Amino acid sequence: MCGIVGVITRHSSFDVKLENALKKLAHRGPDDRGMWSEPQIKLAHTRLSILDLSPLGHQPMSYQNERYWITFNGEVYNYLELREELLNLGHQFVSKSDTEVLLAAYAQWGISCLERLRGMYAFGIWDRETKKLFIARDRTGEKPLYYWHDENKFYFASELKSLLTLIPETPPLDPVAIDLYVHYQYVPEPLTPLVGVVKLPAAHYLLLDLENWGKFEPQCYWNLEKIPPIEGDPVKLIRQELDRSIELTLRSDVPIAIALSGGLDSGAIAALAAPKYKDTLRAFSIGYPGRPEFDERNQAEQMAEYLGLPFESIELTVKDLVDFFPSLIAASDDPVADSAAFGHYSVMKLAASRGVKVMLTGIGGDELFWGYNRIVNATNLSQQKNQFWQSSPLNQKVWQTLGGFTDTPLAKKLNSPKVPQSIRTALKNLEEQHKYVYHDPQRAIFYDLWPGFANAMRYSDKLYTAATAGQIPPGNPYRLFEFDLATCEDIPVKITQLLFDTWLASNCLALGDRLSMICSVETRLPLLDYKLIETVIGLRKTQPDHNLGHKFWLKSVLKGIVPDEVLTRKKRGFTTPMDEWMKAIIIAYMDNLTNGYLVELKVLNRDFIVKLLDEAQKQSKHLFILYKLVLLETWYREVLVKKEEEVVA
C-alpha cells in the first residue's frame, strides 16, 4: 500500500514540483519515497513495504530497459502465479515484488493485463516509446485515484489533498456534488466536491496519448451485468472461492491482523483464516463504554477465543470523537458522514500502535450477500415496477387510478384500528405501490428507501441560497439510478451494481482506505475478491437469492464453521451510538456552521440553518442533516482553507 502522484504535460518541459504532493502522502508510505522524471512527465511514490521489503521494491520502478515506468498503490494478490506465467513467456525479474510483475504483465498483454489481476490497485504506467500514460483502478474501487486536467496538463494522485497541491488555483465547490452529498452522505464517484476534480471510477482505466491530447474518457473493463451465469451448488462454489481469496489476501512479508466485530462478515474471514494462520493472526475490536446495546467487544472476544486468536480492544468515548473530529474529517479526504468512520479509525490506530501493517476487514459482505433489508425491499419493488411497466396500458391506468385513491380523505379514514387489519394491509401495500411503482418508468427503486435520503429531500428546497439552487438540476439526487427499468434483464444484479457503484465505492471503501492509511495500515478485503464476486453474481443470475433471507448463501457456507449464535445474531457490525455522537458534534462545532465558509460563500442559506439549529436544541430534531452540514463545513476548513494557508505560508 502506497501513495502515488503523476504529472504529464504537452510541453517539452514544465515547472511542477512534486515534493509537497508527496508530503501529503507520507502516511500512505512512511518506509520509502521516490521520484522520476523526464521531459513531459514526472512520477512520484511513497512506499509502505508489504511485499519484498528490500530496496528492489523501490518506486517509481522501470522495466524493459527503462521503456516502462510505474507508480503503483495496492497489491496484486496473484502475483506469484502471474510471475510464473510471465517467466515461461521469457520475462525476467530482478525483484520479488508484485510491482515488477504488474509492469511485466503490461509489457506482455497491454491493457488486457487488467483481466488477469486479482487484487486492489491504482497505478500509472508510462510508456516512453509510445508516449502514452495508462492509469487504472481495481474492480470495486478499493484503492483511490483522483485526477485533474486543463488544456496542457494532466495530474493524478492517490488523495485529494495531494492533488490540490499541484493545481494552480483551488477549484470552486460543485453545487451538484454538494447536493448529492447532502442526500447520500458522500459524493458518489466520479464526482468530487470540487469542479473539475474527478475520481477515476472503479473498474475503469484511462489511456492518455500525448499525440491525441484531450480525450479524457475513462473506459470500463468489468461490470457485474457482464458476468456469465453459473449453474451449480452455491455453498460449494462460494466456499471454494472464499477459501482461495483468504489464502491470497494473507500473502504478506509483515504481520497481519483482523478487525473483528461480533458479526458474520469479519467472523467468516477469521474462522476460515485461523486454522491455517493461527500462529500469526490476531484480532482487534472496539467498544463504547456505558452503551452495551452498541458494544460488541464481548461477542468479538468470544469469537477470537473460539478460534484461538490473540484479542485486544479499544474504547471510544464521546469526548474522544469530539476532540479528533476535525483531524478525522481531514484524513477522510472527501466528506463522508458515516459514523462507522470513528470506530474504523480507532481500531486501525490501535493495530498500528502494535506494529501491525496489514488488517483484514469484512467490508463488502453486506453489499454482496444482501445484508441490507432496504436493498432487498428496493429490489422487490423495482421488480414489481418492471412488471407494471411491461403490462398493458389499460392495466397501468387501472392501478394508477386505484393508487390515487390512497391520497384521498376516505383512504386516511380507513387507516384506523376500527377497520379490519386485512383492509389496512391492502391499503398500505397499495399506498407503497402508488408511491414507488406507478410512475417514473426510467427510475429504479434504490436510495428512496434509505432514511437519510428521504430525510434530505425535506430540506433541499430551502437549504441552499438561490444562487446555489439555480445550479442544481431538477431531480439531481435521483439521477444515479435512472435507467430504462422496463427493459432491464436482471434487476437483482442491476441493484447490486448500483450499490457497488455508489455506497460501496464512495462510502465504505473510501473511508476504509483513508482511515487505515492515515495510520499507515493496509486493509485487505477478502469478501471483495473479484473471483468470489463473479461466482456469487453468476449464481444469482440462475438462482436469485435476494428473498432467501439475510446473507443466506454466506450463512450456509459457514454452517458448522462458526458458532450458531453468530449465524443467528442480529446484524450490527461496528454500529455506533450515532444520535449521541451527532448531538455532541453539532453542539461543539455549530458556530463554525452558522458563521462558516459555506454560508459566507453563499452555498448554504444561513437563516434556514439557524432555524434548524434552534429547533434541534428545543426538540432534538434535524440531527442527521445538521451533522452532515457540520461535517461538510469542517471538511472545507480542514482540506481547502488549510491548503490555502499553507500556500500563503
PDB file of N, CA and C in Angstrom, residues 512-548:
ATOM      1  N   GLY A 512     -12.685   3.212   4.316  1.00  0.00           N
ATOM      2  CA  GLY A 512     -11.810   2.102   4.682  1.00  0.00           C
ATOM      3  C   GLY A 512     -10.371   2.353   4.300  1.00  0.00           C
ATOM      4  N   ASP A 513     -10.171   2.907   3.109  1.00  0.00           N
ATOM      5  CA  ASP A 513      -8.807   3.196   2.656  1.00  0.00           C
ATOM      6  C   ASP A 513      -8.190   4.361   3.426  1.00  0.00           C
ATOM      7  N   ARG A 514      -8.877   5.513   3.448  1.00  0.00           N
ATOM      8  CA  ARG A 514      -8.261   6.717   4.021  1.00  0.00           C
ATOM      9  C   ARG A 514      -7.980   6.571   5.510  1.00  0.00           C
ATOM     10  N   LEU A 515      -8.915   5.952   6.256  1.00  0.00           N
ATOM     11  CA  LEU A 515      -8.763   5.927   7.711  1.00  0.00           C
ATOM     12  C   LEU A 515      -7.881   4.790   8.194  1.00  0.00           C
ATOM     13  N   SER A 516      -7.525   3.881   7.325  1.00  0.00           N
ATOM     14  CA  SER A 516      -6.475   2.921   7.659  1.00  0.00           C
ATOM     15  C   SER A 516      -5.117   3.477   7.233  1.00  0.00           C
ATOM     16  N   MET A 517      -5.082   4.090   6.054  1.00  0.00           N
ATOM     17  CA  MET A 517      -3.807   4.610   5.561  1.00  0.00           C
ATOM     18  C   MET A 517      -3.302   5.804   6.355  1.00  0.00           C
ATOM     19  N   ILE A 518      -4.201   6.564   6.978  1.00  0.00           N
ATOM     20  CA  ILE A 518      -3.724   7.660   7.823  1.00  0.00           C
ATOM     21  C   ILE A 518      -2.943   7.099   9.000  1.00  0.00           C
ATOM     22  N   CYS A 519      -3.183   5.821   9.316  1.00  0.00           N
ATOM     23  CA  CYS A 519      -2.439   5.121  10.372  1.00  0.00           C
ATOM     24  C   CYS A 519      -1.312   4.269   9.793  1.00  0.00           C
ATOM     25  N   SER A 520      -1.075   4.376   8.488  1.00  0.00           N
ATOM     26  CA  SER A 520      -0.068   3.562   7.788  1.00  0.00           C
ATOM     27  C   SER A 520      -0.362   2.069   7.931  1.00  0.00           C
ATOM     28  N   VAL A 521      -1.635   1.726   7.786  1.00  0.00           N
ATOM     29  CA  VAL A 521      -2.082   0.335   7.822  1.00  0.00           C
ATOM     30  C   VAL A 521      -2.815   0.029   6.521  1.00  0.00           C
ATOM     31  N   GLU A 522      -2.491  -1.100   5.933  1.00  0.00           N
ATOM     32  CA  GLU A 522      -3.157  -1.544   4.711  1.00  0.00           C
ATOM     33  C   GLU A 522      -4.337  -2.449   5.062  1.00  0.00           C
ATOM     34  N   THR A 523      -5.520  -2.145   4.529  1.00  0.00           N
ATOM     35  CA  THR A 523      -6.668  -3.029   4.729  1.00  0.00           C
ATOM     36  C   THR A 523      -6.847  -3.928   3.511  1.00  0.00           C
ATOM     37  N   ARG A 524      -7.191  -5.181   3.787  1.00  0.00           N
ATOM     38  CA  ARG A 524      -7.463  -6.146   2.722  1.00  0.00           C
ATOM     39  C   ARG A 524      -8.861  -6.724   2.928  1.00  0.00           C
ATOM     40  N   LEU A 525      -9.567  -6.919   1.829  1.00  0.00           N
ATOM     41  CA  LEU A 525     -10.992  -7.243   1.892  1.00  0.00           C
ATOM     42  C   LEU A 525     -11.282  -8.541   1.144  1.00  0.00           C
ATOM     43  N   PRO A 526     -11.160  -9.677   1.810  1.00  0.00           N
ATOM     44  CA  PRO A 526     -11.363 -10.968   1.138  1.00  0.00           C
ATOM     45  C   PRO A 526     -12.747 -11.136   0.524  1.00  0.00           C
ATOM     46  N   LEU A 527     -13.758 -10.464   1.061  1.00  0.00           N
ATOM     47  CA  LEU A 527     -15.114 -10.630   0.538  1.00  0.00           C
ATOM     48  C   LEU A 527     -15.340  -9.848  -0.748  1.00  0.00           C
ATOM     49  N   LEU A 528     -14.343  -9.077  -1.188  1.00  0.00           N
ATOM     50  CA  LEU A 528     -14.459  -8.346  -2.445  1.00  0.00           C
ATOM     51  C   LEU A 528     -13.490  -8.854  -3.503  1.00  0.00           C
ATOM     52  N   ASP A 529     -12.951 -10.034  -3.313  1.00  0.00           N
ATOM     53  CA  ASP A 529     -12.156 -10.661  -4.363  1.00  0.00           C
ATOM     54  C   ASP A 529     -13.037 -10.839  -5.601  1.00  0.00           C
ATOM     55  N   TYR A 530     -12.517 -10.475  -6.768  1.00  0.00           N
ATOM     56  CA  TYR A 530     -13.393 -10.448  -7.935  1.00  0.00           C
ATOM     57  C   TYR A 530     -13.839 -11.835  -8.378  1.00  0.00           C
ATOM     58  N   LYS A 531     -13.031 -12.850  -8.133  1.00  0.00           N
ATOM     59  CA  LYS A 531     -13.452 -14.213  -8.471  1.00  0.00           C
ATOM     60  C   LYS A 531     -14.618 -14.653  -7.581  1.00  0.00           C
ATOM     61  N   LEU A 532     -14.576 -14.267  -6.319  1.00  0.00           N
ATOM     62  CA  LEU A 532     -15.690 -14.558  -5.419  1.00  0.00           C
ATOM     63  C   LEU A 532     -16.942 -13.813  -5.877  1.00  0.00           C
ATOM     64  N   ILE A 533     -16.779 -12.537  -6.215  1.00  0.00           N
ATOM     65  CA  ILE A 533     -17.916 -11.745  -6.690  1.00  0.00           C
ATOM     66  C   ILE A 533     -18.517 -12.367  -7.947  1.00  0.00           C
ATOM     67  N   GLU A 534     -17.669 -12.759  -8.893  1.00  0.00           N
ATOM     68  CA  GLU A 534     -18.183 -13.345 -10.135  1.00  0.00           C
ATOM     69  C   GLU A 534     -18.922 -14.650  -9.873  1.00  0.00           C
ATOM     70  N   THR A 535     -18.459 -15.408  -8.892  1.00  0.00           N
ATOM     71  CA  THR A 535     -19.152 -16.650  -8.538  1.00  0.00           C
ATOM     72  C   THR A 535     -20.532 -16.349  -7.965  1.00  0.00           C
ATOM     73  N   VAL A 536     -20.603 -15.410  -7.024  1.00  0.00           N
ATOM     74  CA  VAL A 536     -21.885 -15.067  -6.399  1.00  0.00           C
ATOM     75  C   VAL A 536     -22.855 -14.487  -7.428  1.00  0.00           C
ATOM     76  N   ILE A 537     -22.385 -13.557  -8.244  1.00  0.00           N
ATOM     77  CA  ILE A 537     -23.270 -12.919  -9.226  1.00  0.00           C
ATOM     78  C   ILE A 537     -23.680 -13.908 -10.310  1.00  0.00           C
ATOM     79  N   GLY A 538     -22.747 -14.755 -10.743  1.00  0.00           N
ATOM     80  CA  GLY A 538     -23.093 -15.769 -11.736  1.00  0.00           C
ATOM     81  C   GLY A 538     -24.170 -16.710 -11.229  1.00  0.00           C
ATOM     82  N   LEU A 539     -24.054 -17.121  -9.978  1.00  0.00           N
ATOM     83  CA  LEU A 539     -25.080 -17.966  -9.360  1.00  0.00           C
ATOM     84  C   LEU A 539     -26.398 -17.206  -9.210  1.00  0.00           C
ATOM     85  N   ARG A 540     -26.300 -15.937  -8.868  1.00  0.00           N
ATOM     86  CA  ARG A 540     -27.504 -15.106  -8.684  1.00  0.00           C
ATOM     87  C   ARG A 540     -28.315 -15.016  -9.973  1.00  0.00           C
ATOM     88  N   LYS A 541     -27.645 -15.088 -11.100  1.00  0.00           N
ATOM     89  CA  LYS A 541     -28.344 -14.983 -12.383  1.00  0.00           C
ATOM     90  C   LYS A 541     -29.158 -16.224 -12.710  1.00  0.00           C
ATOM     91  N   THR A 542     -28.826 -17.344 -12.083  1.00  0.00           N
ATOM     92  CA  THR A 542     -29.597 -18.574 -12.312  1.00  0.00           C
ATOM     93  C   THR A 542     -30.408 -18.983 -11.093  1.00  0.00           C
ATOM     94  N   GLN A 543     -30.010 -18.473  -9.918  1.00  0.00           N
ATOM     95  CA  GLN A 543     -30.699 -18.840  -8.673  1.00  0.00           C
ATOM     96  C   GLN A 543     -30.871 -17.585  -7.812  1.00  0.00           C
ATOM     97  N   PRO A 544     -31.828 -16.722  -8.141  1.00  0.00           N
ATOM     98  CA  PRO A 544     -31.993 -15.478  -7.376  1.00  0.00           C
ATOM     99  C   PRO A 544     -32.092 -15.743  -5.875  1.00  0.00           C
ATOM    100  N   ASP A 545     -31.306 -14.991  -5.108  1.00  0.00           N
ATOM    101  CA  ASP A 545     -31.189 -15.269  -3.671  1.00  0.00           C
ATOM    102  C   ASP A 545     -31.666 -14.135  -2.780  1.00  0.00           C
ATOM    103  N   HIS A 546     -32.186 -13.061  -3.350  1.00  0.00           N
ATOM    104  CA  HIS A 546     -32.481 -11.891  -2.518  1.00  0.00           C
ATOM    105  C   HIS A 546     -33.647 -12.105  -1.562  1.00  0.00           C
ATOM    106  N   ASN A 547     -34.500 -13.071  -1.833  1.00  0.00           N
ATOM    107  CA  ASN A 547     -35.626 -13.333  -0.931  1.00  0.00           C
ATOM    108  C   ASN A 547     -35.441 -14.602  -0.101  1.00  0.00           C
ATOM    109  N   LEU A 548     -34.217 -15.115  -0.067  1.00  0.00           N
ATOM    110  CA  LEU A 548     -33.959 -16.333   0.713  1.00  0.00           C
ATOM    111  C   LEU A 548     -33.690 -16.038   2.187  1.00  0.00           C
TER     112      LEU A 548
END
